[in-house]
Structures are given as C-alpha cells and as structure tokens.
Coordinates of C-alpha atoms and ligand atoms in Angstrom, one line a residue:
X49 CA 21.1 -7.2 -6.5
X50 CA 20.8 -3.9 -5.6
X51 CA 16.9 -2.4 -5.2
X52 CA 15.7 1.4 -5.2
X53 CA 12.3 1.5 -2.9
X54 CA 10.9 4.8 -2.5
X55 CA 9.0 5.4 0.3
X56 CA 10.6 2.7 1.4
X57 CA 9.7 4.1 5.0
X58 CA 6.1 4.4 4.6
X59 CA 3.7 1.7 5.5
X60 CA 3.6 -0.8 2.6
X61 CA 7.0 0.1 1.4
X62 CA 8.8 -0.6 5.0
X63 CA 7.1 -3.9 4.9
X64 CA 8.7 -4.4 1.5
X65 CA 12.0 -3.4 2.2
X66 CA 11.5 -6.4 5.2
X67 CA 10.7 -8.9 2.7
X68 CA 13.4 -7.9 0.1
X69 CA 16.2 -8.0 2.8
X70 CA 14.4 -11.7 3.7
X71 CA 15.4 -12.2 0.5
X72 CA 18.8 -11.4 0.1
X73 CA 18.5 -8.2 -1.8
X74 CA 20.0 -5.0 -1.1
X75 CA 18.1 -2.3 -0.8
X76 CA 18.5 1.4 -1.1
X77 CA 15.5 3.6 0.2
X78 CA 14.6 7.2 -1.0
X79 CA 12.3 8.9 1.3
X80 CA 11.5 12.9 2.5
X81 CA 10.1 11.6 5.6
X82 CA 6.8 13.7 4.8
X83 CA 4.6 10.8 6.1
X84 CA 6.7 8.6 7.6
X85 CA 9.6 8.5 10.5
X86 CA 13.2 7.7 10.6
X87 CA 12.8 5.4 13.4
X88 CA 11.5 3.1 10.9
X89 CA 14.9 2.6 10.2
X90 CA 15.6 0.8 13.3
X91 CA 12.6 -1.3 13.1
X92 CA 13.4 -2.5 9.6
X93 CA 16.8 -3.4 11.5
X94 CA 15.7 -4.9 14.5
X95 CA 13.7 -7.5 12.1
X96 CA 16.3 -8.5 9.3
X97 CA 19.3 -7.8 11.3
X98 CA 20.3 -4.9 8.7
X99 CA 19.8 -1.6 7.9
X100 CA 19.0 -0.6 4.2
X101 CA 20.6 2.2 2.7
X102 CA 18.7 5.6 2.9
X103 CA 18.5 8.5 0.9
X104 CA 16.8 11.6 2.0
X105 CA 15.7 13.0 -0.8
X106 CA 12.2 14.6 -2.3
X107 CA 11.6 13.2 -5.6
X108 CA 9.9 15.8 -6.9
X109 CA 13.4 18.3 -7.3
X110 CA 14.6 16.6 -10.7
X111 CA 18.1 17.7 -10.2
X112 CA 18.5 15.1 -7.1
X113 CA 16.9 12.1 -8.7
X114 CA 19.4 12.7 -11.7
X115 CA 22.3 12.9 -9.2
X116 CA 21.1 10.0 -7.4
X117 CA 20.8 8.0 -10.4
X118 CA 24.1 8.7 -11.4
X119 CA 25.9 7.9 -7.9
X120 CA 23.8 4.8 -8.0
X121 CA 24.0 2.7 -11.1
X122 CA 24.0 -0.3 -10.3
X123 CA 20.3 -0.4 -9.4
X124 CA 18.6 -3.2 -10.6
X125 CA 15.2 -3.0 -10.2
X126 CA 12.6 0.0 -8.6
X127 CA 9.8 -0.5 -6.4
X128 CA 8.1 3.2 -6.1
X129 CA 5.5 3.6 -3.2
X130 CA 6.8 7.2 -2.5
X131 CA 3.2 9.1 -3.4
X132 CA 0.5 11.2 -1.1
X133 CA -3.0 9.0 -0.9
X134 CA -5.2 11.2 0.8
X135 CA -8.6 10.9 -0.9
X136 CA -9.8 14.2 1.0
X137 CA -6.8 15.8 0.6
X138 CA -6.2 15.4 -3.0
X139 CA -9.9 17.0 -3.9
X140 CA -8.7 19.8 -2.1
X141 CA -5.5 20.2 -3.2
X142 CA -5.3 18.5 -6.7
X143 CA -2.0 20.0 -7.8
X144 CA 0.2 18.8 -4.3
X145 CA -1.0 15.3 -6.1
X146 CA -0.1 15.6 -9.3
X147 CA 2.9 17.0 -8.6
X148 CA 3.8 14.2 -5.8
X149 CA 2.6 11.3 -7.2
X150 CA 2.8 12.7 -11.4
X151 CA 6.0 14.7 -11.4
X152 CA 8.3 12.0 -9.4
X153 CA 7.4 9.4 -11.4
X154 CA 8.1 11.1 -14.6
X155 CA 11.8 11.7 -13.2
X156 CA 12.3 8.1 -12.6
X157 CA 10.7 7.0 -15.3
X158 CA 13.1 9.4 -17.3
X159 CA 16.0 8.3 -15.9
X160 CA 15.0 4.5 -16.0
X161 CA 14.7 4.6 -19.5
X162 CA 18.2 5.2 -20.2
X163 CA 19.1 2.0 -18.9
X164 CA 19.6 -1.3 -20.6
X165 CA 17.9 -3.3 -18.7
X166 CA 14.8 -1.6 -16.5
X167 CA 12.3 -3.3 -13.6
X168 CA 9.6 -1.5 -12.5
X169 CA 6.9 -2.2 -10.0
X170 CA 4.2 0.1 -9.5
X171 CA 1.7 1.1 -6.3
X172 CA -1.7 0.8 -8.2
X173 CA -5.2 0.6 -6.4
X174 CA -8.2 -1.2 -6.9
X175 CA -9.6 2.6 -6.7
X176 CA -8.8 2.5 -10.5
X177 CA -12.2 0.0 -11.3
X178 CA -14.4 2.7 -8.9
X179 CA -17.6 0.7 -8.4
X180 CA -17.0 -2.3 -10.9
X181 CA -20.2 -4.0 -11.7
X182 CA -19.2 -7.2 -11.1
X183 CA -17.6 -9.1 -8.1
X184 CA -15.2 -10.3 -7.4
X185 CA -13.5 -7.7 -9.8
X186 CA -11.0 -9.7 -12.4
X187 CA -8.0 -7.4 -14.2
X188 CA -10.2 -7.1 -16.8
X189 CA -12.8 -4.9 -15.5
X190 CA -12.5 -1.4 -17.1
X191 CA -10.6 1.3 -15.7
X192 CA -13.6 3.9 -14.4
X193 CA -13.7 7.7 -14.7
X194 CA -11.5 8.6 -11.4
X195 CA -14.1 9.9 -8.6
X196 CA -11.0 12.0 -7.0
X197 CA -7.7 13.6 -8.0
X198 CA -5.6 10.7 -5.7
X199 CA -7.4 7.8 -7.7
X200 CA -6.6 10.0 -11.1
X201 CA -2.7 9.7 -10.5
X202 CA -3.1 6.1 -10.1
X203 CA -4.6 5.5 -13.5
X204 CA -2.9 8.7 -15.3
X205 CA 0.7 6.6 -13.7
X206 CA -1.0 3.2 -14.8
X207 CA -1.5 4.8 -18.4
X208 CA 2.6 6.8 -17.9
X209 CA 4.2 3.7 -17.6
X210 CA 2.9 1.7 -20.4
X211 CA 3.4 4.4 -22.8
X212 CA 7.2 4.3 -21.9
X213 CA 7.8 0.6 -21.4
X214 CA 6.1 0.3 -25.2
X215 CA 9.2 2.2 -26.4
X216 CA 12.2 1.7 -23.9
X217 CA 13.4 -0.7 -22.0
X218 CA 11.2 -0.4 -18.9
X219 CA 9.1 -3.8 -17.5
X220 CA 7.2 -2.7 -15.4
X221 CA 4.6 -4.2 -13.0
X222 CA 1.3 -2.5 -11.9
X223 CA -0.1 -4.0 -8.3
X224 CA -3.2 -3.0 -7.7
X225 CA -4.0 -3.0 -3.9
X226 CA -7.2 -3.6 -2.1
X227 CA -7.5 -2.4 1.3
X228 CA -3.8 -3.1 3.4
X229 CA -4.1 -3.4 6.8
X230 CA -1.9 -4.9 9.9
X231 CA 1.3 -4.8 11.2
X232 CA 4.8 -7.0 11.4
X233 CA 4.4 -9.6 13.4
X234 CA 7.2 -8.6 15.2
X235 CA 5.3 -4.9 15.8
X236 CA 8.7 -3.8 15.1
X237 CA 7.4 -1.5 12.2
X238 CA 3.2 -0.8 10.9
X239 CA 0.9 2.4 9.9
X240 CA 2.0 5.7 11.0
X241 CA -1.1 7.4 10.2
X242 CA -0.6 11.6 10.4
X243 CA -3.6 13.0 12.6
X244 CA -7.0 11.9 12.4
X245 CA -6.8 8.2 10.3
X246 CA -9.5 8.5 6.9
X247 CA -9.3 4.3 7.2
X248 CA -11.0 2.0 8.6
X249 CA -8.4 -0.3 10.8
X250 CA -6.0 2.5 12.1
X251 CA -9.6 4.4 13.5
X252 CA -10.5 1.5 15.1
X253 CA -7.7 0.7 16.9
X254 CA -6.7 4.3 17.8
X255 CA -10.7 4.2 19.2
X256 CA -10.5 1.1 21.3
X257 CA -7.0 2.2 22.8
X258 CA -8.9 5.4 24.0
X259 CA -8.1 8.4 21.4
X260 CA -10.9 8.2 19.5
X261 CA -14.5 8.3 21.0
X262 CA -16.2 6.2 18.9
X263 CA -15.8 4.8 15.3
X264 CA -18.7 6.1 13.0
X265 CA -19.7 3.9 10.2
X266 CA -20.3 5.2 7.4
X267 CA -23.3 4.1 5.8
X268 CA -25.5 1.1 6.9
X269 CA -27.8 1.3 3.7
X270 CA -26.0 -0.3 0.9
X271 CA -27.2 -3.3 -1.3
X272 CA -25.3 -5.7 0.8
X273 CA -26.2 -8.3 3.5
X274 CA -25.7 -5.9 6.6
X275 CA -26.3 -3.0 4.9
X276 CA -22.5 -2.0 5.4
X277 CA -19.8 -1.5 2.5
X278 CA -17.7 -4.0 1.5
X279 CA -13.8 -4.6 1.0
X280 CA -11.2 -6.7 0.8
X281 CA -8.3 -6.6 3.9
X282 CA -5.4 -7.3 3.3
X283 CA -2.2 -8.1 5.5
X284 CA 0.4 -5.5 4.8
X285 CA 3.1 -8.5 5.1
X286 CA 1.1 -10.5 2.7
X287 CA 1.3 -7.6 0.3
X288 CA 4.4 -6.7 0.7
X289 CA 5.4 -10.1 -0.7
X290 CA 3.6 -9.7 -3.5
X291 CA 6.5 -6.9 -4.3
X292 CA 9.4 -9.3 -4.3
X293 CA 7.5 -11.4 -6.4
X294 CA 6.5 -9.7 -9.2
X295 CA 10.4 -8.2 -9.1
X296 CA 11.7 -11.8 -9.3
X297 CA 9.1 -12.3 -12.3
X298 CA 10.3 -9.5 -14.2
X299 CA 14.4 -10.2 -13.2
X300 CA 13.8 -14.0 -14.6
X301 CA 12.1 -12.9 -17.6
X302 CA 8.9 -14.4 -16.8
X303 CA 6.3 -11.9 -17.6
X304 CA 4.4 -12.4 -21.7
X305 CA 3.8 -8.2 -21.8
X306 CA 5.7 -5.5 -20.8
X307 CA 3.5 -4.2 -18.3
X308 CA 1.5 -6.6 -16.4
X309 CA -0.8 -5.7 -14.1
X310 CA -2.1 -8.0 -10.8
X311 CA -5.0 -7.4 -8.2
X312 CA -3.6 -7.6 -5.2
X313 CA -6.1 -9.1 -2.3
X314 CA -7.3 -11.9 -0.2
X315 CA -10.3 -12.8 -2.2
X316 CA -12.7 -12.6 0.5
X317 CA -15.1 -9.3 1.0
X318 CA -15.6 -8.3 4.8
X319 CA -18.2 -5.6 5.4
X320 CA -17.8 -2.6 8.0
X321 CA -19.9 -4.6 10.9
X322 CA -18.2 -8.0 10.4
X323 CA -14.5 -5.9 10.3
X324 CA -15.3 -4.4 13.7
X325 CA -17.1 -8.0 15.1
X326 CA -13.9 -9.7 14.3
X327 CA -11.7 -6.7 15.9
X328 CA -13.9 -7.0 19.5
X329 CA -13.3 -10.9 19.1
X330 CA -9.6 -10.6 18.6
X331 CA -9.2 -8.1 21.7
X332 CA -11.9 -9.4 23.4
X333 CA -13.7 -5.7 23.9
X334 CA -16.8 -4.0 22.9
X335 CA -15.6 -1.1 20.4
X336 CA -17.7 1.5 20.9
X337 CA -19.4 3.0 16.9
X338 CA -22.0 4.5 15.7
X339 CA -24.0 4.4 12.2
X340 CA -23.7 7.8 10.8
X341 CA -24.4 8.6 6.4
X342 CA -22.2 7.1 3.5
X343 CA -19.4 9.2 2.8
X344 CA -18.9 10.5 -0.3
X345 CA -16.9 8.4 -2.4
X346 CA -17.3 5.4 -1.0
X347 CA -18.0 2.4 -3.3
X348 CA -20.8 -0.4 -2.3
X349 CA -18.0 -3.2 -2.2
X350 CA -14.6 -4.0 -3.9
X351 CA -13.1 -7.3 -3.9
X352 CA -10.6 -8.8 -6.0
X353 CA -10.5 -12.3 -8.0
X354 CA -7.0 -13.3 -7.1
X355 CA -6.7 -16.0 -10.0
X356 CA -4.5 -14.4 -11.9
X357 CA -2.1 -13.5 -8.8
X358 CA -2.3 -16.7 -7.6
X359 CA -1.9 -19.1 -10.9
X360 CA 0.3 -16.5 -12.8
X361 CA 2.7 -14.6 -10.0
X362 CA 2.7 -17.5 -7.4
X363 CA 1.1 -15.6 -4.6
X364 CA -1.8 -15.9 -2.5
X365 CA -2.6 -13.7 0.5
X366 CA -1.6 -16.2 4.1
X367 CA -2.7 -14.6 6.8
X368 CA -6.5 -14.3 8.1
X369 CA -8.4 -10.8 8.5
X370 CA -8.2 -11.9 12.6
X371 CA -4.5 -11.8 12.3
X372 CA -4.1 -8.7 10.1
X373 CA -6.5 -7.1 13.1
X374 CA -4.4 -8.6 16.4
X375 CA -0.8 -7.8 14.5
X376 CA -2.7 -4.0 14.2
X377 CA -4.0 -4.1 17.3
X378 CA -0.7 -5.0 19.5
X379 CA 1.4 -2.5 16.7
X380 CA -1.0 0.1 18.1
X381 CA -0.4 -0.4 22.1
X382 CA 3.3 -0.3 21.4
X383 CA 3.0 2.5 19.5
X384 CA 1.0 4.2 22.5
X385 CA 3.2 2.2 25.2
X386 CA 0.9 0.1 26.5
X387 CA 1.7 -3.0 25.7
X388 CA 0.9 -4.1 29.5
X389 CA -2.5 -3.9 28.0
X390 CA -1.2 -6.3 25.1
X391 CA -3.9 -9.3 24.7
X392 CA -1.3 -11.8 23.4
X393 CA 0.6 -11.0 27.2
X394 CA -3.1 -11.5 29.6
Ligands
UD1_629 C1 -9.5 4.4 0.7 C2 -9.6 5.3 -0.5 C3 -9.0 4.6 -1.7 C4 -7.5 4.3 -1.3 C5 -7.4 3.6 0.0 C6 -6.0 3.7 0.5 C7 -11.7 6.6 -0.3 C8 -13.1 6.8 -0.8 N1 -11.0 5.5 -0.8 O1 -10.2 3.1 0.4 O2 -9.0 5.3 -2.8 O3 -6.8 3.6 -2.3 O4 -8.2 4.2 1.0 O5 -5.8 3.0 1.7 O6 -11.3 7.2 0.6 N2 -15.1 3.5 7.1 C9 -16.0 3.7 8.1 N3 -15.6 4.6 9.1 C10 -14.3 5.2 9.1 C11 -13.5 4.9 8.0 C12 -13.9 4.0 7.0 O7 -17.1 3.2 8.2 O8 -14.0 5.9 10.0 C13 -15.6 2.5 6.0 C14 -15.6 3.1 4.6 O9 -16.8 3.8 4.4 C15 -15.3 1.9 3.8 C16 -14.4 1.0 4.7 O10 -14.6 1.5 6.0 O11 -16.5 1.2 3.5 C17 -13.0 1.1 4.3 O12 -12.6 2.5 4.3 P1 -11.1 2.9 4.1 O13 -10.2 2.2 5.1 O14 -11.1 4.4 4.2 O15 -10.7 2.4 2.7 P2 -11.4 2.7 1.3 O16 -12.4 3.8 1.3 O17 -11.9 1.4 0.7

C-alpha cells in the first residue's frame, strides 16, 4: 500500500516515513523543503535500505495538489505533518499560518473526499487543552481558547476534519503530541532546527556542543516541585510509531468514530531542572543555564494519560527520557562533526 506523508522530511514525519518502510509500506513524500533538507533523503535510505518517493511540491498552490492527486491514485492512506509550528512566529505573522497549516489541508482534504475509501492521520498538539486543570490530561479534557495563532490551526484543522469525515468518506485520526524529542538511533536522520531552537532539547544540546552560551530557563516559580515547568518528552521514534499504528487501525476498520483522536506521550511529567540533570548524566558534563522569567505562553505542566493509546491503539511510548536525550545528543555531534567527541565512542 502506497502512503502520501507530507513533510515527510521534517522531524517527526522523516521518522515516520522510517517506520512505515519498516513496515512494508510504500511511501510517497511531498515536501517544499522550507524547514527541512534533501539530504534527509539519504538518511531515510541509509536506515531502511530504500528511498521513498519525493515530491517537491508546496501545498499551499491548489493546482499542484490536484495534479498530484490525479498522477497518484492509488494512495491509500495520508499522514500530513507538512505545517509551520513556530509559536513566536505565528503571533507575528498569523496569516503565513493559516495559510500553511489552514489552506493545505483544505486542498487535501478536498481532494480526499472524492475518494472511496479515505485514511487520514492528523499532526495535533497537546497545545489544544492550553493549561488543562487536571493532570495527567485524558482526551476528554476540553479544547481551550488557543493562546497563539500556531495552536489555533491545530484545533481550527482538529474541528476541519471532523466536519468533513461526518459527510464523506474521510477516517481520519487526530494525534495529539506532547513534547517530541531525540533522534534515530542510527543518528542517520533527527531535528533540523532553522536558527536559534524555541525548544527545550535542541537548545540544550546546541549549548553543551558549544553554540549556545548558556541555556536560560524559563521560569523557576511555578506551582510545581522545583519550581520549573513541566512536560512530557517524548522519543521521536516512539512517536513516529504511533503513526503507522493508528494508519493500520483505520486500514483494518478498527476505529468505533470517524475521527478518533489519541494523546500521544510517555505518561511521565519531567520538569526543566530534572530534563537538564538527566542531559549532564547522559553526557557526563555540567551544562551551563541560568534561571531567567517565564515566557509568555508557557503552561505550568502538560502531561498526557496514555490509557486510551495504550488499551485502544496498542501503543505505549519504549524508550526512556535518558535515551531520547543520548540518541539527541550523539545526532547533534554528527550534525556538527564531532562525533570524536561522541560519549557512546570514550
Ligand atoms: C512548544 C509550543 C507548543 C508546540 C511545541 C512544538 C510554546 C509556548 N509552546 O511547546 O505549542 O506544540 O513547542 O514542539 O512555545 N524552555 C526553557 N528554555 C528554553 C526553551 C524551553 O526553559 O530555551 C522550557 C519551556 O519554558 C517549557 C519547556 O522548556 O517549560 C519545554 O519548552 P519547548 O520545548 O519550547 O516546548 P513547549 O513550550 O512545551
């Protein structure tokens, strides 16, 4: 079976296309390349011993998403990561997000419909419960007023695509991530991030191999044991899987709605200080930080109950927040070419 993964050379979506190749699936990728490389290709290769097919094309020009649609019919299923999620950038620049993350997923969605026989899975976040009032946060919590214009496209393409699955043929899927961090094992693909990382993990590693001064950490006043914020880390690979799941789910019929949405996360909340004490023990080095104010935005702490993943979808997260950190950490020193440096190698 053949799937479409857009952005399928981005950071969650390479990792997919790795696990849906693991698989046995084919895979076709759409991507502009606006946040993400071509090498990736070769990474993606170099892991699963083939190369998906790729598409350069910008989903937001209609004209080439209806061509591509109609050169390609024999999709199967669509796993669409292709959106901007910069939470700074989108409260400057609201319209570049609604029209990249809005826009392009109206012109799938429009030429989905069309089809018999339509699988969907979605990029949701956990930003779409904002400061939920109780933890760990179940799918039931309600859907908060969004606190930017990034988190609005996620519950504006949340609301999208059960309005058209109620009167097509779309299933669809809705994943809502918590925090993805890591690499491949293999460091053969991870996170690309453009300029100066807004996250947590790629900061810290791009500080302790020497471009970065010093971490700040935002805010050690919050309502929580060491006064640091609190999220749930995920392994990218872990995630990823969750993907291939849910596609399988909706291929053998299983899901009871027509759009069913999952939390996607380990289960376990790690504050700011106990993210950067596990990062020193993995490496074995101090990483230098500082306690600086909250940032705007942020929420006290966001973890997910995983119940529902785990009983219902037949997934639970594998790999510890220590690994997520090392597979980062080593994906950051090739990246930089100094693996010499690598701990796993001393
Ligand atoms: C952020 C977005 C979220 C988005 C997700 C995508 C915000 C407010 N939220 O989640 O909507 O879905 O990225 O990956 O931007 N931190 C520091 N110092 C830093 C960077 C982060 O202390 O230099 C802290 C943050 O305050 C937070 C934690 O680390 O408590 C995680 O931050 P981050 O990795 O940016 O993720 P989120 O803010 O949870």
């Amino acid at each position: 079976m053949k799937i479409l993964v857009t952005g399928g050379l981005g950071f969650i979506g390479s990792h997919t296309v790795v696990e849906l190749q693991n698989e046995g699936f084919d895979v076709v990728v759409i991507d502009n390349l606006s946040n993400s490389s071509i090498e990736v290709l070769q990474g993606i290769e170099n892991i699963t011993a083939k190369k998906p097919e790729f598409e350069n094309i910008d989903l937001r020009d209609k004209k080439s998403v209806q061509d591509f649609f109609k050169k390609c019919s024999d999709i199967s299923g669509v796993i669409h990561f292709a959106a901007s999620k910069a939470v700074g950038e989108s409260v400057e620049n609201p319209l570049l997000y609604y029209e990249n993350n809005i826009n392009t997923l109206v012109y799938l969605l429009q030429e989905l419909q069309q089809k018999e026989e339509a699988h969907f899975i979605f990029s949701s976040s956990c930003t779409v419960y904002g400061q939920a009032s109780a933890m760990p946060i179940t799918e039931n919590a309600p859907v908060q007023s969004a606190m930017s214009p990034y988190g609005n496209t996620k519950q504006i393409g949340e609301e999208i695509i059960t309005d058209v699955a109620k009167v097509s043929s779309v299933n669809a899927v809705l994943l809502r991530y918590f925090n993805p961090i890591g690499a491949h094992p293999s460091v053969e693909i991870g996170e690309l991030p453009l300029g100066v990382p807004q996250n947590l993990v790629p900061f810290i590693t791009q500080t302790a191999i020497g471009l970065r001064k010093e971490l700040s950490v935002f805010g050690d006043d919050y309502p929580t044991p060491d006064g640091t914020a609190i999220r749930d880390y995920i392994h990218v690979v872990d995630l990823a899987k969750a993907h291939v799941l849910a596609l399988q789910r909706l291929f053998e019929k299983k899901n009871t709605e027509k759009v069913e949405t999952f939390n996607v996360g380990t289960g376990k909340g790690s504050s700011v200080l106990e993210v950067i004490t596990a990062f020193e023990k993995v490496t074995s080095q101090k990483l230098a930080h500082k306690i600086v104010g909250r940032r705007e935005g942020d929420v006290v702490e966001a973890y997910a109950d995983t119940q529902k993943a785990n009983t219902v979808l037949g997934w639970k997260a594998q790999s510890s927040l220590e690994e997520a950190l090392e597979s980062a950490w080593r994906w950051e020193q090739k990246v930089r070419g100094k693996m010499a440096v690598c701990p796993k190698q001393n």
